[in-house]
Amino acid sequence: MKVSILDYAAKDEGMTAHDAFWATTELAQLADRLGYHRFWVAEHHNVPVLAVSAPEILMTHLAGRTERIRIGSGGVMLPNYSAYKVAEWFKMMEALYPGRIDAGIGNSPGGDKLVYQALNEGKTEKPDYQQQFKDLAGFLSDTLPKGHKYKSKRAAPIIETTPEMYLLAASQRNTGMAAEVGAGLVYAHFIRPDENTGVEAARSYREQFQPSKLSDKPHVIVAVFVVVGETEEEAEEMAQAFDLWYLSSGSRKRAAYYMPTPEKARQVDYSDEEKELIRENRKKVLIGDAASVKQQLEELQARYNADELLIVPNVYSIEKRKQAIRLLADEMELD
């Protein structure tokens, strides 16, 4: 089973954005040595605890400081940009690091409504995401259809290889367009852990898949939060800090500038409503020692019939994130 990593470049207590980016660099280098298949970085805007607003820049940095591992975005939020320009970003990276670049594409704004407005200042209408996605696939693979208004234009540079392309989804709604262009599918179990929805999205995608220059066969990746400790007890302590972070990510009352520690989490007096939210959020994360999390990952892979798993080890402390991926790699015997 292929296992990959999605990292948020989170800021630990006292970290600057500079520190967070170099911590992510260390994590990517460790993942490279341990045998993980991919290392992806996310796009968030005006979220102080998460440092990455331009994944394409951090990707280029990471690709230059790793050797084997594929580097990608999880993801670039396409409605904020031109499909042509996004294609140029990824073709530039692919030219520099052939065979190692992934274009993970999403349609979330990556921030709140005002952030979306700021990112799209001057646009007179909302982009057609499905058309943008198809255009991006065409620009990346130089396969725009006959009659397309940009058919005579190629995204630069002209290269021999093609970045891998993936649709990020949390429902079945857009999976058909990934299948239509021959892109891969990443289902966000860590956003919507309703397995009926996810399993149906993966099944529908596989049934509709059409081979293309992007890929000759369907590829399903399932993404999930993980909290891995040396013991079950340590994992639960770390999970309580995760609970507070995840709760704060959607709350003005508890908005955080740094990843909370277990010590801070123990001091919090949650309301009944917050306790219920925490119980619901626990469905999005796999918690335990390495053996337990491995078993849970294998069960998740079997339920989705996934080709690959994308873990999100967004726990406090870069040292704990390193520990988590090291423990899991050893248990799963990655190479």
mmCIF file of C-alpha atoms in Angstrom:
data_model
loop_
_atom_site.group_PDB
_atom_site.id
_atom_site.type_symbol
_atom_site.label_atom_id
_atom_site.label_comp_id
_atom_site.label_asym_id
_atom_site.label_seq_id
_atom_site.Cartn_x
_atom_site.Cartn_y
_atom_site.Cartn_z
ATOM 1 C CA MET A 1 0.000 0.000 0.000
ATOM 2 C CA LYS A 2 1.352 3.412 -0.975
ATOM 3 C CA VAL A 3 1.273 5.977 1.828
ATOM 4 C CA SER A 4 1.780 9.717 1.353
ATOM 5 C CA ILE A 5 1.705 12.860 3.508
ATOM 6 C CA LEU A 6 -0.220 16.139 3.405
ATOM 7 C CA ASP A 7 1.381 18.851 5.541
ATOM 8 C CA TYR A 8 -0.108 22.193 6.602
ATOM 9 C CA ALA A 9 3.147 23.923 7.620
ATOM 10 C CA ALA A 10 1.597 24.571 11.015
ATOM 11 C CA LYS A 11 3.231 26.992 13.443
ATOM 12 C CA ASP A 12 4.158 25.607 16.840
ATOM 13 C CA GLU A 13 4.319 27.879 19.861
ATOM 14 C CA GLY A 14 6.905 30.617 19.265
ATOM 15 C CA MET A 15 7.420 29.757 15.580
ATOM 16 C CA THR A 16 7.529 32.294 12.778
ATOM 17 C CA ALA A 17 6.373 31.462 9.259
ATOM 18 C CA HIS A 18 10.072 31.112 8.360
ATOM 19 C CA ASP A 19 10.463 28.502 11.106
ATOM 20 C CA ALA A 20 7.332 26.653 9.971
ATOM 21 C CA PHE A 21 8.548 26.388 6.377
ATOM 22 C CA TRP A 22 11.895 24.965 7.434
ATOM 23 C CA ALA A 23 10.155 22.545 9.799
ATOM 24 C CA THR A 24 8.084 21.377 6.822
ATOM 25 C CA THR A 25 11.310 21.021 4.847
ATOM 26 C CA GLU A 26 12.741 18.747 7.543
ATOM 27 C CA LEU A 27 9.521 16.715 7.564
ATOM 28 C CA ALA A 28 9.628 16.315 3.763
ATOM 29 C CA GLN A 29 13.265 15.233 3.867
ATOM 30 C CA LEU A 30 12.472 12.662 6.549
ATOM 31 C CA ALA A 31 9.472 11.401 4.563
ATOM 32 C CA ASP A 32 11.756 11.066 1.535
ATOM 33 C CA ARG A 33 14.206 8.904 3.494
ATOM 34 C CA LEU A 34 11.456 6.801 5.096
ATOM 35 C CA GLY A 35 9.842 5.724 1.825
ATOM 36 C CA TYR A 36 6.644 7.766 1.674
ATOM 37 C CA HIS A 37 5.356 8.126 -1.887
ATOM 38 C CA ARG A 38 4.295 11.787 -1.996
ATOM 39 C CA PHE A 39 4.587 14.907 0.133
ATOM 40 C CA TRP A 40 1.888 17.518 -0.471
ATOM 41 C CA VAL A 41 1.333 20.983 0.957
ATOM 42 C CA ALA A 42 -1.943 22.870 1.314
ATOM 43 C CA GLU A 43 -3.262 26.338 0.491
ATOM 44 C CA HIS A 44 -4.794 28.472 3.251
ATOM 45 C CA HIS A 45 -5.361 32.224 3.397
ATOM 46 C CA ASN A 46 -5.622 34.396 6.526
ATOM 47 C CA VAL A 47 -5.295 31.358 8.816
ATOM 48 C CA PRO A 48 -2.520 32.472 11.201
ATOM 49 C CA VAL A 49 -1.663 28.998 12.535
ATOM 50 C CA LEU A 50 -1.111 27.604 9.010
ATOM 51 C CA ALA A 51 1.697 29.236 7.051
ATOM 52 C CA VAL A 52 1.196 28.135 3.432
ATOM 53 C CA SER A 53 -0.664 30.581 1.195
ATOM 54 C CA ALA A 54 1.232 29.746 -2.024
ATOM 55 C CA PRO A 55 1.828 25.968 -2.254
ATOM 56 C CA GLU A 56 3.458 26.263 -5.664
ATOM 57 C CA ILE A 57 6.324 28.252 -4.144
ATOM 58 C CA LEU A 58 6.830 25.897 -1.209
ATOM 59 C CA MET A 59 6.642 22.917 -3.586
ATOM 60 C CA THR A 60 9.556 24.220 -5.637
ATOM 61 C CA HIS A 61 11.580 24.709 -2.462
ATOM 62 C CA LEU A 62 10.781 21.176 -1.227
ATOM 63 C CA ALA A 63 11.479 19.485 -4.547
ATOM 64 C CA GLY A 64 14.926 21.058 -4.560
ATOM 65 C CA ARG A 65 15.696 19.709 -1.099
ATOM 66 C CA THR A 66 14.463 16.149 -1.536
ATOM 67 C CA GLU A 67 15.623 13.397 -3.867
ATOM 68 C CA ARG A 68 12.974 10.794 -4.646
ATOM 69 C CA ILE A 69 9.595 11.656 -3.161
ATOM 70 C CA ARG A 70 6.873 13.198 -5.331
ATOM 71 C CA ILE A 71 5.976 16.778 -4.352
ATOM 72 C CA GLY A 72 2.496 18.183 -4.799
ATOM 73 C CA SER A 73 -0.305 20.496 -3.790
ATOM 74 C CA GLY A 74 -3.207 19.479 -1.627
ATOM 75 C CA GLY A 75 -4.315 21.601 -3.217
ATOM 76 C CA VAL A 76 -4.204 24.681 -5.389
ATOM 77 C CA MET A 77 -7.636 26.330 -5.186
ATOM 78 C CA LEU A 78 -8.339 26.766 -8.878
ATOM 79 C CA PRO A 79 -11.222 29.293 -8.772
ATOM 80 C CA ASN A 80 -8.771 31.865 -7.374
ATOM 81 C CA TYR A 81 -6.566 31.703 -10.472
ATOM 82 C CA SER A 82 -6.397 31.293 -14.231
ATOM 83 C CA ALA A 83 -6.155 27.691 -15.445
ATOM 84 C CA TYR A 84 -3.495 28.774 -17.932
ATOM 85 C CA LYS A 85 -1.323 30.311 -15.221
ATOM 86 C CA VAL A 86 -1.718 27.318 -12.897
ATOM 87 C CA ALA A 87 -0.623 25.057 -15.771
ATOM 88 C CA GLU A 88 2.495 27.201 -16.203
ATOM 89 C CA TRP A 89 3.338 26.859 -12.489
ATOM 90 C CA PHE A 90 3.194 23.076 -12.619
ATOM 91 C CA LYS A 91 4.923 22.731 -15.971
ATOM 92 C CA MET A 92 7.749 24.924 -14.672
ATOM 93 C CA MET A 93 8.139 22.658 -11.642
ATOM 94 C CA GLU A 94 7.895 19.535 -13.804
ATOM 95 C CA ALA A 95 10.624 20.936 -16.087
ATOM 96 C CA LEU A 96 12.880 21.424 -13.058
ATOM 97 C CA TYR A 97 12.040 18.088 -11.399
ATOM 98 C CA PRO A 98 10.744 15.685 -14.087
ATOM 99 C CA GLY A 99 8.519 12.858 -12.897
ATOM 100 C CA ARG A 100 8.118 14.229 -9.376
ATOM 101 C CA ILE A 101 5.378 16.884 -9.527
ATOM 102 C CA ASP A 102 1.680 16.490 -8.613
ATOM 103 C CA ALA A 103 -1.066 19.027 -9.285
ATOM 104 C CA GLY A 104 -3.722 18.478 -6.625
ATOM 105 C CA ILE A 105 -6.633 20.786 -7.453
ATOM 106 C CA GLY A 106 -9.548 21.961 -5.299
ATOM 107 C CA ASN A 107 -12.384 24.457 -5.474
ATOM 108 C CA SER A 108 -12.548 25.708 -1.892
ATOM 109 C CA PRO A 109 -11.677 29.408 -1.455
ATOM 110 C CA GLY A 110 -8.981 28.507 1.077
ATOM 111 C CA GLY A 111 -10.353 31.159 3.423
ATOM 112 C CA ASP A 112 -13.518 33.060 4.290
ATOM 113 C CA LYS A 113 -15.792 35.040 1.952
ATOM 114 C CA LEU A 114 -13.843 38.280 2.311
ATOM 115 C CA VAL A 115 -10.572 36.463 1.538
ATOM 116 C CA TYR A 116 -12.191 34.986 -1.569
ATOM 117 C CA GLN A 117 -13.257 38.489 -2.590
ATOM 118 C CA ALA A 118 -9.724 39.809 -2.101
ATOM 119 C CA LEU A 119 -8.248 36.957 -4.140
ATOM 120 C CA ASN A 120 -10.711 37.564 -6.961
ATOM 121 C CA GLU A 121 -10.723 41.371 -6.985
ATOM 122 C CA GLY A 122 -11.779 42.698 -10.368
ATOM 123 C CA LYS A 123 -13.474 39.531 -11.619
ATOM 124 C CA THR A 124 -16.987 40.215 -12.857
ATOM 125 C CA GLU A 125 -18.334 36.682 -12.585
ATOM 126 C CA LYS A 126 -17.641 33.479 -10.680
ATOM 127 C CA PRO A 127 -15.439 31.050 -12.650
ATOM 128 C CA ASP A 128 -16.939 27.859 -14.057
ATOM 129 C CA TYR A 129 -14.933 25.353 -12.011
ATOM 130 C CA GLN A 130 -15.677 22.365 -14.208
ATOM 131 C CA GLN A 131 -14.546 24.232 -17.316
ATOM 132 C CA GLN A 132 -11.464 25.514 -15.502
ATOM 133 C CA PHE A 133 -10.569 21.966 -14.453
ATOM 134 C CA LYS A 134 -10.952 20.630 -17.988
ATOM 135 C CA ASP A 135 -8.912 23.541 -19.356
ATOM 136 C CA LEU A 136 -6.141 22.903 -16.822
ATOM 137 C CA ALA A 137 -6.015 19.233 -17.815
ATOM 138 C CA GLY A 138 -5.724 20.292 -21.442
ATOM 139 C CA PHE A 139 -2.997 22.848 -20.769
ATOM 140 C CA LEU A 140 -0.968 20.418 -18.633
ATOM 141 C CA SER A 141 -1.098 17.627 -21.202
ATOM 142 C CA ASP A 142 -1.232 19.776 -24.373
ATOM 143 C CA THR A 143 -4.552 18.158 -25.317
ATOM 144 C CA LEU A 144 -7.069 20.996 -25.561
ATOM 145 C CA PRO A 145 -9.929 19.833 -27.816
ATOM 146 C CA LYS A 146 -10.367 20.965 -31.390
ATOM 147 C CA GLY A 147 -12.299 24.205 -31.532
ATOM 148 C CA HIS A 148 -11.219 25.370 -28.067
ATOM 149 C CA LYS A 149 -10.555 29.119 -28.093
ATOM 150 C CA TYR A 150 -7.020 28.578 -26.721
ATOM 151 C CA LYS A 151 -6.188 25.510 -28.826
ATOM 152 C CA SER A 152 -3.345 27.358 -30.592
ATOM 153 C CA LYS A 153 -1.694 28.325 -27.293
ATOM 154 C CA ARG A 154 0.466 26.061 -25.150
ATOM 155 C CA ALA A 155 1.290 26.630 -21.516
ATOM 156 C CA ALA A 156 5.028 27.228 -21.181
ATOM 157 C CA PRO A 157 7.514 25.689 -20.900
ATOM 158 C CA ILE A 158 7.204 22.947 -23.502
ATOM 159 C CA ILE A 159 8.254 19.748 -21.720
ATOM 160 C CA GLU A 160 8.454 16.019 -22.400
ATOM 161 C CA THR A 161 6.716 14.815 -19.230
ATOM 162 C CA THR A 162 3.352 15.684 -17.682
ATOM 163 C CA PRO A 163 2.644 16.416 -14.007
ATOM 164 C CA GLU A 164 0.199 14.049 -12.363
ATOM 165 C CA MET A 165 -3.182 15.708 -11.814
ATOM 166 C CA TYR A 166 -5.696 15.001 -9.042
ATOM 167 C CA LEU A 167 -9.131 16.309 -8.151
ATOM 168 C CA LEU A 168 -9.652 16.968 -4.441
ATOM 169 C CA ALA A 169 -13.217 16.066 -3.479
ATOM 170 C CA ALA A 170 -15.368 15.701 -0.359
ATOM 171 C CA SER A 171 -18.476 14.505 -2.221
ATOM 172 C CA GLN A 172 -19.473 12.804 -5.445
ATOM 173 C CA ARG A 173 -20.406 16.094 -7.094
ATOM 174 C CA ASN A 174 -17.326 16.727 -9.245
ATOM 175 C CA THR A 175 -15.772 13.276 -9.435
ATOM 176 C CA GLY A 176 -17.161 12.731 -12.933
ATOM 177 C CA MET A 177 -14.993 15.490 -14.378
ATOM 178 C CA ALA A 178 -11.851 13.881 -12.894
ATOM 179 C CA ALA A 179 -12.860 10.642 -14.587
ATOM 180 C CA GLU A 180 -13.624 12.436 -17.852
ATOM 181 C CA VAL A 181 -10.164 13.992 -18.203
ATOM 182 C CA GLY A 182 -8.287 10.981 -16.813
ATOM 183 C CA ALA A 183 -7.111 12.652 -13.593
ATOM 184 C CA GLY A 184 -6.726 10.959 -10.219
ATOM 185 C CA LEU A 185 -9.180 11.378 -7.330
ATOM 186 C CA VAL A 186 -8.392 12.318 -3.729
ATOM 187 C CA TYR A 187 -11.335 11.835 -1.385
ATOM 188 C CA ALA A 188 -11.141 13.972 1.769
ATOM 189 C CA HIS A 189 -12.244 11.557 4.502
ATOM 190 C CA PHE A 190 -10.786 14.113 6.927
ATOM 191 C CA ILE A 191 -13.464 16.582 5.813
ATOM 192 C CA ARG A 192 -16.438 14.291 5.211
ATOM 193 C CA PRO A 193 -15.978 10.891 6.880
ATOM 194 C CA ASP A 194 -19.356 9.617 5.664
ATOM 195 C CA GLU A 195 -18.156 6.371 4.136
ATOM 196 C CA ASN A 196 -21.291 5.898 2.044
ATOM 197 C CA THR A 197 -20.540 9.208 0.332
ATOM 198 C CA GLY A 198 -16.837 8.498 -0.035
ATOM 199 C CA VAL A 199 -17.152 4.898 -1.183
ATOM 200 C CA GLU A 200 -19.801 5.866 -3.719
ATOM 201 C CA ALA A 201 -17.635 8.747 -4.981
ATOM 202 C CA ALA A 202 -14.693 6.377 -5.505
ATOM 203 C CA ARG A 203 -16.876 3.713 -7.171
ATOM 204 C CA SER A 204 -18.538 6.220 -9.508
ATOM 205 C CA TYR A 205 -15.176 7.716 -10.452
ATOM 206 C CA ARG A 206 -13.712 4.304 -11.313
ATOM 207 C CA GLU A 207 -16.728 3.362 -13.437
ATOM 208 C CA GLN A 208 -16.595 6.598 -15.441
ATOM 209 C CA PHE A 209 -12.819 6.843 -15.827
ATOM 210 C CA GLN A 210 -11.484 7.526 -19.324
ATOM 211 C CA PRO A 211 -7.765 6.937 -20.001
ATOM 212 C CA SER A 212 -5.872 10.016 -21.151
ATOM 213 C CA LYS A 213 -2.394 11.458 -21.460
ATOM 214 C CA LEU A 214 -2.664 12.298 -17.744
ATOM 215 C CA SER A 215 -3.183 8.666 -16.697
ATOM 216 C CA ASP A 216 -4.100 5.363 -18.304
ATOM 217 C CA LYS A 217 -5.986 4.023 -15.268
ATOM 218 C CA PRO A 218 -8.000 5.371 -12.320
ATOM 219 C CA HIS A 219 -6.203 6.173 -9.087
ATOM 220 C CA VAL A 220 -8.059 6.722 -5.809
ATOM 221 C CA ILE A 221 -6.350 8.309 -2.800
ATOM 222 C CA VAL A 222 -8.100 8.640 0.569
ATOM 223 C CA ALA A 223 -6.929 11.440 2.869
ATOM 224 C CA VAL A 224 -7.304 11.243 6.647
ATOM 225 C CA PHE A 225 -5.957 12.909 9.796
ATOM 226 C CA VAL A 226 -3.710 10.699 11.938
ATOM 227 C CA VAL A 227 -2.434 11.036 15.493
ATOM 228 C CA VAL A 228 0.317 8.484 16.141
ATOM 229 C CA GLY A 229 1.994 8.133 19.516
ATOM 230 C CA GLU A 230 4.589 5.769 20.935
ATOM 231 C CA THR A 231 1.801 4.416 23.143
ATOM 232 C CA GLU A 232 -1.994 4.579 23.097
ATOM 233 C CA GLU A 233 -1.809 6.872 26.121
ATOM 234 C CA GLU A 234 0.517 9.335 24.398
ATOM 235 C CA ALA A 235 -1.671 9.257 21.284
ATOM 236 C CA GLU A 236 -4.737 10.179 23.334
ATOM 237 C CA GLU A 237 -2.876 13.106 24.947
ATOM 238 C CA MET A 238 -1.850 14.324 21.503
ATOM 239 C CA ALA A 239 -5.397 13.826 20.246
ATOM 240 C CA GLN A 240 -6.740 16.152 22.936
ATOM 241 C CA ALA A 241 -4.462 18.888 21.580
ATOM 242 C CA PHE A 242 -5.655 17.984 18.064
ATOM 243 C CA ASP A 243 -9.252 18.349 19.287
ATOM 244 C CA LEU A 244 -8.542 21.893 20.442
ATOM 245 C CA TRP A 245 -6.762 22.838 17.215
ATOM 246 C CA TYR A 246 -9.528 21.465 15.010
ATOM 247 C CA LEU A 247 -12.193 23.143 17.100
ATOM 248 C CA SER A 248 -10.302 26.453 16.922
ATOM 249 C CA SER A 249 -10.003 26.217 13.132
ATOM 250 C CA GLY A 250 -13.723 26.897 12.815
ATOM 251 C CA SER A 251 -14.234 29.142 15.832
ATOM 252 C CA ARG A 252 -13.635 32.854 16.342
ATOM 253 C CA LYS A 253 -13.909 32.321 20.091
ATOM 254 C CA ARG A 254 -10.992 29.885 20.176
ATOM 255 C CA ALA A 255 -9.040 31.050 17.102
ATOM 256 C CA ALA A 256 -5.403 29.988 17.478
ATOM 257 C CA TYR A 257 -2.124 31.481 16.266
ATOM 258 C CA TYR A 258 -0.108 28.382 17.202
ATOM 259 C CA MET A 259 -0.696 24.649 17.441
ATOM 260 C CA PRO A 260 -1.993 23.986 20.968
ATOM 261 C CA THR A 261 -0.125 21.640 23.301
ATOM 262 C CA PRO A 262 -1.702 18.870 25.422
ATOM 263 C CA GLU A 263 -1.005 21.031 28.490
ATOM 264 C CA LYS A 264 -3.072 23.861 27.029
ATOM 265 C CA ALA A 265 -5.812 21.485 25.944
ATOM 266 C CA ARG A 266 -6.169 20.114 29.484
ATOM 267 C CA GLN A 267 -6.897 23.622 30.763
ATOM 268 C CA VAL A 268 -9.844 24.234 28.445
ATOM 269 C CA ASP A 269 -13.393 24.100 29.781
ATOM 270 C CA TYR A 270 -15.514 23.101 26.794
ATOM 271 C CA SER A 271 -19.190 23.867 26.412
ATOM 272 C CA ASP A 272 -21.636 21.011 25.758
ATOM 273 C CA GLU A 273 -21.870 22.157 22.125
ATOM 274 C CA GLU A 274 -18.079 22.077 21.763
ATOM 275 C CA LYS A 275 -17.911 18.614 23.310
ATOM 276 C CA GLU A 276 -20.382 17.378 20.712
ATOM 277 C CA LEU A 277 -18.315 18.964 17.924
ATOM 278 C CA ILE A 278 -15.211 17.221 19.242
ATOM 279 C CA ARG A 279 -17.027 13.879 19.212
ATOM 280 C CA GLU A 280 -18.026 14.471 15.579
ATOM 281 C CA ASN A 281 -14.505 15.603 14.616
ATOM 282 C CA ARG A 282 -13.013 12.406 16.055
ATOM 283 C CA LYS A 283 -14.635 10.550 13.124
ATOM 284 C CA LYS A 284 -12.157 12.340 10.833
ATOM 285 C CA VAL A 285 -8.976 11.183 12.562
ATOM 286 C CA LEU A 286 -7.240 7.850 13.258
ATOM 287 C CA ILE A 287 -5.695 7.763 16.739
ATOM 288 C CA GLY A 288 -3.385 5.279 18.427
ATOM 289 C CA ASP A 289 0.059 3.755 18.499
ATOM 290 C CA ALA A 290 1.637 2.786 15.175
ATOM 291 C CA ALA A 291 0.207 -0.746 15.151
ATOM 292 C CA SER A 292 -3.298 0.504 15.838
ATOM 293 C CA VAL A 293 -3.152 3.285 13.235
ATOM 294 C CA LYS A 294 -1.721 0.872 10.661
ATOM 295 C CA GLN A 295 -4.691 -1.443 11.232
ATOM 296 C CA GLN A 296 -7.135 1.462 10.950
ATOM 297 C CA LEU A 297 -5.459 2.618 7.717
ATOM 298 C CA GLU A 298 -5.686 -0.871 6.245
ATOM 299 C CA GLU A 299 -9.384 -1.033 7.131
ATOM 300 C CA LEU A 300 -9.958 2.385 5.567
ATOM 301 C CA GLN A 301 -8.098 1.349 2.428
ATOM 302 C CA ALA A 302 -10.193 -1.803 2.130
ATOM 303 C CA ARG A 303 -13.505 0.031 2.565
ATOM 304 C CA TYR A 304 -12.679 2.519 -0.174
ATOM 305 C CA ASN A 305 -10.701 0.067 -2.331
ATOM 306 C CA ALA A 306 -8.121 2.867 -2.366
ATOM 307 C CA ASP A 307 -4.893 2.721 -4.334
ATOM 308 C CA GLU A 308 -3.135 4.990 -1.852
ATOM 309 C CA LEU A 309 -3.582 6.720 1.515
ATOM 310 C CA LEU A 310 -2.708 10.342 2.243
ATOM 311 C CA ILE A 311 -2.125 10.946 5.947
ATOM 312 C CA VAL A 312 -2.376 14.376 7.572
ATOM 313 C CA PRO A 313 -0.254 14.284 10.768
ATOM 314 C CA ASN A 314 -1.247 17.764 11.909
ATOM 315 C CA VAL A 315 -0.347 17.424 15.583
ATOM 316 C CA TYR A 316 1.454 19.877 17.852
ATOM 317 C CA SER A 317 5.265 20.083 17.603
ATOM 318 C CA ILE A 318 7.369 19.351 14.564
ATOM 319 C CA GLU A 319 9.189 16.739 16.645
ATOM 320 C CA LYS A 320 5.893 14.920 17.263
ATOM 321 C CA ARG A 321 5.032 15.130 13.560
ATOM 322 C CA LYS A 322 8.419 13.591 12.750
ATOM 323 C CA GLN A 323 7.872 10.930 15.389
ATOM 324 C CA ALA A 324 4.453 10.107 13.956
ATOM 325 C CA ILE A 325 5.647 9.524 10.398
ATOM 326 C CA ARG A 326 8.725 7.611 11.587
ATOM 327 C CA LEU A 327 6.697 5.269 13.808
ATOM 328 C CA LEU A 328 4.162 4.626 11.067
ATOM 329 C CA ALA A 329 6.810 4.062 8.380
ATOM 330 C CA ASP A 330 8.551 1.492 10.584
ATOM 331 C CA GLU A 331 5.289 -0.292 11.372
ATOM 332 C CA MET A 332 4.170 -0.349 7.734
ATOM 333 C CA GLU A 333 7.649 -1.278 6.510
ATOM 334 C CA LEU A 334 7.775 1.463 3.890
ATOM 335 C CA ASP A 335 10.845 1.541 1.652
#
